[in-house]
mmCIF file of C-alpha atoms in Angstrom:
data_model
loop_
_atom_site.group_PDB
_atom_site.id
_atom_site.type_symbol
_atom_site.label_atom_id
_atom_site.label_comp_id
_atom_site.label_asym_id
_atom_site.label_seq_id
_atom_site.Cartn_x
_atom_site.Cartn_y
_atom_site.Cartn_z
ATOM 1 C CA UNK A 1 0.000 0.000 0.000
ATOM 2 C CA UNK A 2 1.546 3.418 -0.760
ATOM 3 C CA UNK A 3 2.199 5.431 2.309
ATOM 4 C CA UNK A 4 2.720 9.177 2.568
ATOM 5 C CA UNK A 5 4.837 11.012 5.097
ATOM 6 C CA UNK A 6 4.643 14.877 6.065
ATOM 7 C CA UNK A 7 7.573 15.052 8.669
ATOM 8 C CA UNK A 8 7.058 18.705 9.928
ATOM 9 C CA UNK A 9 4.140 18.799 11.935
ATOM 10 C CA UNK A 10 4.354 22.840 12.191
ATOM 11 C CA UNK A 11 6.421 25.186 10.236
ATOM 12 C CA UNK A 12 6.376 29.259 10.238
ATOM 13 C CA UNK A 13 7.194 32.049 7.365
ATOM 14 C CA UNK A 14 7.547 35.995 7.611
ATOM 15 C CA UNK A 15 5.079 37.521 5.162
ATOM 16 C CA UNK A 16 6.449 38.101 1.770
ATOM 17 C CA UNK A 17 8.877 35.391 2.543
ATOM 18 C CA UNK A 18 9.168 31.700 0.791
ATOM 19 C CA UNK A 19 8.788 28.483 2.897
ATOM 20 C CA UNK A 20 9.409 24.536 1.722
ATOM 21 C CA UNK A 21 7.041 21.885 2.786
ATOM 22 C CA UNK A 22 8.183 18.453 2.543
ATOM 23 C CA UNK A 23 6.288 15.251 1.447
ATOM 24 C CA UNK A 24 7.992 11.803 0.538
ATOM 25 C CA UNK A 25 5.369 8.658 -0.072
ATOM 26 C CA UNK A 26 6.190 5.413 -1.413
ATOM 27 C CA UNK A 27 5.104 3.309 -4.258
ATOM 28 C CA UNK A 28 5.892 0.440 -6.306
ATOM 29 C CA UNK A 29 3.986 2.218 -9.494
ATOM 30 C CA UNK A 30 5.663 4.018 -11.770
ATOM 31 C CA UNK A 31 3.340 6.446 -13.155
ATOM 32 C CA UNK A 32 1.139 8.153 -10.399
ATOM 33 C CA UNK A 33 -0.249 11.497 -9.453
ATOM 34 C CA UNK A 34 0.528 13.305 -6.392
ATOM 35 C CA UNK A 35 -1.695 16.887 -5.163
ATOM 36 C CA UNK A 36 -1.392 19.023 -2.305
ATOM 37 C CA UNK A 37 -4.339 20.381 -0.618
ATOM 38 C CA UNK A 38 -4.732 23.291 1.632
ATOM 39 C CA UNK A 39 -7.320 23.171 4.620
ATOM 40 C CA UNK A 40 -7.565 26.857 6.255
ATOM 41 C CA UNK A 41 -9.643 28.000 9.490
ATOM 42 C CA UNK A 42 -12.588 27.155 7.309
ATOM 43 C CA UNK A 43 -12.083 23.581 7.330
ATOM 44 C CA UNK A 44 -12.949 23.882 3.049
ATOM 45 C CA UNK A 45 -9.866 21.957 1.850
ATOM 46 C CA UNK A 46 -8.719 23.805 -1.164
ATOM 47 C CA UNK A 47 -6.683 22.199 -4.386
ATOM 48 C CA UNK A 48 -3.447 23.815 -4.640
ATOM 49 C CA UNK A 49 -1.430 21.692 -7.071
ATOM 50 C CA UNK A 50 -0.785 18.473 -8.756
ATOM 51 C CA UNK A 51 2.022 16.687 -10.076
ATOM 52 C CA UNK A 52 1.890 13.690 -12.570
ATOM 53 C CA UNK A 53 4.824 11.670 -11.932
ATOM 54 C CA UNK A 54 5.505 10.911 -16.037
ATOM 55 C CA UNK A 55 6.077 14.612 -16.702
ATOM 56 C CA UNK A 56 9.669 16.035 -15.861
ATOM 57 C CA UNK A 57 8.656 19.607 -14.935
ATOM 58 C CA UNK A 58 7.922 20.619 -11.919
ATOM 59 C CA UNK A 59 3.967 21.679 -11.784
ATOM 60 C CA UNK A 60 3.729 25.408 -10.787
ATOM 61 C CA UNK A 61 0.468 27.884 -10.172
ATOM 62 C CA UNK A 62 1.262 31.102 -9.428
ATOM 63 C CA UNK A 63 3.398 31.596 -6.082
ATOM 64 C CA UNK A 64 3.083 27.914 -5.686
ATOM 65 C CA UNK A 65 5.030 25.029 -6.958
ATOM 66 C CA UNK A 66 6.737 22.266 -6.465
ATOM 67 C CA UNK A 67 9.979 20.115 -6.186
ATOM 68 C CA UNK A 68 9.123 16.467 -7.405
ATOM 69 C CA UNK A 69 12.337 14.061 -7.298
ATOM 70 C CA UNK A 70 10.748 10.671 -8.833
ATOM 71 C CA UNK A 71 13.783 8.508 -7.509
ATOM 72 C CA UNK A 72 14.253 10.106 -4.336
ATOM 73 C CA UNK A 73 10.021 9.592 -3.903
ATOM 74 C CA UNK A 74 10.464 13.714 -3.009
ATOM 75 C CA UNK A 75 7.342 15.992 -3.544
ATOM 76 C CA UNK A 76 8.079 19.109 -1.470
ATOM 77 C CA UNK A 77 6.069 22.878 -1.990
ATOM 78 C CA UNK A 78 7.620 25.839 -2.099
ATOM 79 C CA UNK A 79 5.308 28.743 -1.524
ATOM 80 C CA UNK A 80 6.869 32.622 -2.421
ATOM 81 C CA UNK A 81 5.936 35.694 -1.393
ATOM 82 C CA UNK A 82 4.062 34.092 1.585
ATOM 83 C CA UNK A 83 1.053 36.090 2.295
ATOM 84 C CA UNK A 84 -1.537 35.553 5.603
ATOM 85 C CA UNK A 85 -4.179 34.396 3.601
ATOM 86 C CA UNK A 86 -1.711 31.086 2.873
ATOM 87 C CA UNK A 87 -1.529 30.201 6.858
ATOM 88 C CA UNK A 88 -3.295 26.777 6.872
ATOM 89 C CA UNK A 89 -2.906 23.008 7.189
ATOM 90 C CA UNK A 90 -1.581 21.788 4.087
ATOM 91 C CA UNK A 91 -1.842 18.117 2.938
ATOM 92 C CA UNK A 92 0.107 16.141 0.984
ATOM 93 C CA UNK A 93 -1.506 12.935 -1.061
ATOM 94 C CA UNK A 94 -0.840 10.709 -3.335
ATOM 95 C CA UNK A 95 -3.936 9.083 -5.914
ATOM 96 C CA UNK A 96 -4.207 5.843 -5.578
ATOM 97 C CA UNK A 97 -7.454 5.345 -8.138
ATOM 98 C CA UNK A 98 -10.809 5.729 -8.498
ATOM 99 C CA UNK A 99 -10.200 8.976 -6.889
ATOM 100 C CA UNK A 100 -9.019 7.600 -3.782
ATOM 101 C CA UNK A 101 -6.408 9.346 -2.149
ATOM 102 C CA UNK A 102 -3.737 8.405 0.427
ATOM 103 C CA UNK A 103 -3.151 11.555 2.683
ATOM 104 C CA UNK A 104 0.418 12.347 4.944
ATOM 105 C CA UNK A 105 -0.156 13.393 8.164
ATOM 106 C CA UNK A 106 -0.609 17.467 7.378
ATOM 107 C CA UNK A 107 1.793 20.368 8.119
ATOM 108 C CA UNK A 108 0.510 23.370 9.847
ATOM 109 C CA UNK A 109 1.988 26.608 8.648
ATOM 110 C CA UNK A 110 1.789 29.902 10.418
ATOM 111 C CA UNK A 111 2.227 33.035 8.842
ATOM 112 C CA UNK A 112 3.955 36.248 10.537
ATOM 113 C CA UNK A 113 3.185 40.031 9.744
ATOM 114 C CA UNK B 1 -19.438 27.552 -7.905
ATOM 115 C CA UNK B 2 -19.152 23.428 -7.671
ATOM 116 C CA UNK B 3 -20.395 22.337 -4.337
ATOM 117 C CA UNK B 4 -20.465 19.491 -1.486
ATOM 118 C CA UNK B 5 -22.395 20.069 1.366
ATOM 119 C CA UNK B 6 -22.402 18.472 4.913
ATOM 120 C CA UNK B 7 -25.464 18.600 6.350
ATOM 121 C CA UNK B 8 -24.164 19.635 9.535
ATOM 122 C CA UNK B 9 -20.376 21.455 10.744
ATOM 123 C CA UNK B 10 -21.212 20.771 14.710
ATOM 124 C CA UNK B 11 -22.713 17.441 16.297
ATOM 125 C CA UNK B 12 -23.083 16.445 19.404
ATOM 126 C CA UNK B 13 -24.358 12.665 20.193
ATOM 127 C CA UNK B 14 -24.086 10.621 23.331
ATOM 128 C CA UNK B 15 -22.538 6.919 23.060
ATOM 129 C CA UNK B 16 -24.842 4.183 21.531
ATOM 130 C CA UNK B 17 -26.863 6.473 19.435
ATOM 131 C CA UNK B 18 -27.298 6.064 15.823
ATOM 132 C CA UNK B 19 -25.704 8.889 13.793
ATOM 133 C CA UNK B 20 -26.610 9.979 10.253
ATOM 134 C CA UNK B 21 -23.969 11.962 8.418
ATOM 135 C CA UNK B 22 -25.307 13.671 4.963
ATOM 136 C CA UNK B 23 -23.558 15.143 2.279
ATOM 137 C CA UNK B 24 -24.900 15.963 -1.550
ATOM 138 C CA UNK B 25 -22.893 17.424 -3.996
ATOM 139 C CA UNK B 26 -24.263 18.892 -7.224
ATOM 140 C CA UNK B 27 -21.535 18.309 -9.534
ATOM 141 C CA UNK B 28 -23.030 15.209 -11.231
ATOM 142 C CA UNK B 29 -19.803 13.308 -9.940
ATOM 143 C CA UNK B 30 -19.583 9.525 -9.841
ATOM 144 C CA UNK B 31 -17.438 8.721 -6.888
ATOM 145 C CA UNK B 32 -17.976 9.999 -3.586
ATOM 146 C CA UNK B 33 -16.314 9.704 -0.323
ATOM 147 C CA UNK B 34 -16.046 9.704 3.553
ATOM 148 C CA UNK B 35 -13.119 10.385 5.153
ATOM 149 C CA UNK B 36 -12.211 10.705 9.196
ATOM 150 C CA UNK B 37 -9.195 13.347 10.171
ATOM 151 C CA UNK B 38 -7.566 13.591 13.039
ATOM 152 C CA UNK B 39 -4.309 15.596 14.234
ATOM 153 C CA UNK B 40 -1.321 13.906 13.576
ATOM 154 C CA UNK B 41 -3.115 11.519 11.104
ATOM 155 C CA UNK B 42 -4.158 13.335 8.895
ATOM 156 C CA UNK B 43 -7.164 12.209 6.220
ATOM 157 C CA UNK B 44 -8.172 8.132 6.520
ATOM 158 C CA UNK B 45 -10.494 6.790 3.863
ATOM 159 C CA UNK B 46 -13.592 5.124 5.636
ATOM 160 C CA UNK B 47 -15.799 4.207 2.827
ATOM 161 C CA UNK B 48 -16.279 5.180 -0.976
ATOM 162 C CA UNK B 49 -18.469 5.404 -3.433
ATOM 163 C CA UNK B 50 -18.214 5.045 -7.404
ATOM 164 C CA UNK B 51 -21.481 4.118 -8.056
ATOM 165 C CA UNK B 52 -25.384 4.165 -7.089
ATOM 166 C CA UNK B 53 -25.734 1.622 -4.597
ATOM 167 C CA UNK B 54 -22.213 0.877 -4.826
ATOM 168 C CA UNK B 55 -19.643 1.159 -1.888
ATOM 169 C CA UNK B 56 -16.337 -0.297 -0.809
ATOM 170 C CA UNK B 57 -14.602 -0.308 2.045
ATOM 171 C CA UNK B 58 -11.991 2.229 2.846
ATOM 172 C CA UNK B 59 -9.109 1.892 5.259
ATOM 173 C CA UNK B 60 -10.874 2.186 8.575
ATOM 174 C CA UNK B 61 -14.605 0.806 8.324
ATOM 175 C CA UNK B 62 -15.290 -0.598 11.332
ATOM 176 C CA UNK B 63 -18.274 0.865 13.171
ATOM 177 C CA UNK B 64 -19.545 2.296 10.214
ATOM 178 C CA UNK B 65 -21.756 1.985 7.058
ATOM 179 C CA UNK B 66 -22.795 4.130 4.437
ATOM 180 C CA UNK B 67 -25.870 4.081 1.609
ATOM 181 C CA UNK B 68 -26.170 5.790 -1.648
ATOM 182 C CA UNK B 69 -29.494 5.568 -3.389
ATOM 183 C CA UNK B 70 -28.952 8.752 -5.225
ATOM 184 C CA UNK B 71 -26.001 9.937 -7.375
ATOM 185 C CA UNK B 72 -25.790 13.275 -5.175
ATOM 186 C CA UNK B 73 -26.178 11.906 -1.706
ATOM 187 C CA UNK B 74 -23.991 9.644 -0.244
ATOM 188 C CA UNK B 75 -24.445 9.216 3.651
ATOM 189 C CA UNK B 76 -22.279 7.914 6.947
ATOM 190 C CA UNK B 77 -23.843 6.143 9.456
ATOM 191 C CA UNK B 78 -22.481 5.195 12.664
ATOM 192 C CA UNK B 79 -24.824 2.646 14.066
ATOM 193 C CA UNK B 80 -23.929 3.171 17.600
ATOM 194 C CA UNK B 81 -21.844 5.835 18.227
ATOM 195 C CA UNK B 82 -18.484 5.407 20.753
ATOM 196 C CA UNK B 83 -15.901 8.069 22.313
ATOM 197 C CA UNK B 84 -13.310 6.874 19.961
ATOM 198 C CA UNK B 85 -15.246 7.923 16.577
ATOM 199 C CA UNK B 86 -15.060 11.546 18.065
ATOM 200 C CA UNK B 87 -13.342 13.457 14.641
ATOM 201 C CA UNK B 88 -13.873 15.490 12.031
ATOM 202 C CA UNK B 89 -15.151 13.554 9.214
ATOM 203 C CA UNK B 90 -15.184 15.303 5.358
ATOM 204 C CA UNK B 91 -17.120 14.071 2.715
ATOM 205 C CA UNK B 92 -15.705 14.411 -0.749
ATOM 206 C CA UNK B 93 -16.439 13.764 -3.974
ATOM 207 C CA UNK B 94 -14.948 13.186 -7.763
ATOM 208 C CA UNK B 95 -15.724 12.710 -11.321
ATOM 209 C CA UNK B 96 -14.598 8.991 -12.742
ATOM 210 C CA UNK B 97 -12.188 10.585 -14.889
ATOM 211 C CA UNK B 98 -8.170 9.750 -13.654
ATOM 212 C CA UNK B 99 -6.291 12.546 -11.837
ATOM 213 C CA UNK B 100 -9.533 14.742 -10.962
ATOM 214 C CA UNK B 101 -9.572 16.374 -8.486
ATOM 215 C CA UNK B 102 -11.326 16.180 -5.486
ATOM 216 C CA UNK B 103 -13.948 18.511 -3.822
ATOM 217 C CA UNK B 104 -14.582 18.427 -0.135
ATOM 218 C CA UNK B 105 -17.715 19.820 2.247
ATOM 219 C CA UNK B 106 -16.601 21.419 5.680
ATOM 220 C CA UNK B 107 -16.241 19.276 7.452
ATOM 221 C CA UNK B 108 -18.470 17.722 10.489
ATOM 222 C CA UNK B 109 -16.776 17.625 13.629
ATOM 223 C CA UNK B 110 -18.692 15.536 15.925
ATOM 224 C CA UNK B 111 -18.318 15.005 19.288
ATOM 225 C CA UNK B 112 -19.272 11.799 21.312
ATOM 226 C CA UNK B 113 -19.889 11.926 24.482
#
């Protein structure tokens, strides 16, 4: 079964700086989709970005993107220009079919004025 | 604006009770699901849906079920509530199409007590 692992429980930013959220998972497929999802105060978890693990660039949307590193099982976010409206619980997860998704464990990420 | 909607965001039942968890969505989407989060483990997979009348279990069924006889609904039931299914539990749903994303309700946190 593939597992996913989000080893930073909490992590903090400055506003207007950039912050790196880490995600490894394992899998014995070799083509695969991986998304991470943001929940804020609201609870309304939120699409931020997906990766398809056949493509060689690195998915980006806007201020966010990502750092995928197929052999290394790596799928880490980079947010820039962190603003207040990005402080949230961010998941990780990996797509295991028929929409199912394996989720790691969350990060919570504070952002400072 | 493409929506899934819990029926409730706050419950409060006492143990042994029967518990009824709604959520519709209004996205004409074929697969629909439950999931349970809880801090430090993030999003678990209870039961799914891909069908009418269709389920499957997810990765943590036990003391639940679930019934779909509509497309858009697609309810959790606990069938006699305990202190250890105090969480939040999300309902989500997706089209059959691979790599879709996934929309989530709020959220329902319910308490047992």
């Amino acid at each position: 079964a593939q597992t996913v692992t989000q080893s930073q429980p909490e992590m903090s930013v400055q506003e207007a700086e950039t912050v790196t959220l880490s995600c490894t998972y394992d899998t014995s497929e070799s083509d695969y989709y991986l998304f991470w999802y943001k929940q804020p105060p609201s609870r309304q978890m939120i699409l931020v970005i997906r990766q398809e693990a056949y493509k060689q660039q690195n998915a980006t949307e806007n201020r966010f993107s990502v750092n995928f590193q197929k052999a290394a099982k790596s799928f880490s976010l980079k947010i820039s220009d962190s603003q207040l409206g990005d402080a949230a619980m961010y998941f990780c997860a990996y797509y295991v079919g028929y929409g199912k998704l394996t989720f790691g464990q969350g990060t919570i990420l504070t952002v400072h004025p | 604006d493409v929506k899934v909607t819990q029926s409730s965001r706050y419950l409060v039942k006492r143990t042994g009770e029967k518990v009824f968890l709604e959520c519709v969505q209004d996205m004409d989407h074929e697969n629909m699901f439950w999931y349970r989060q809880d801090p430090g483990l993030g999003l678990r997979l209870i039961y799914f849906s891909y069908d009418v009348k269709m389920k499957e279990k997810g990765d943590i069924p036990e003391g639940y079920s679930v019934s779909r006889e509509k497309k858009e609904r697609f309810s959790l039931i606990l069938e006699s509530a305990s202190t250890n299914q105090t969480s939040m539990y999300l309902c989500a749903s997706s089209s059959r199409a691979e790599n879709t994303e996934a929309f989530f309700g709020q959220g329902t946190r319910l308490t047992v007590v």
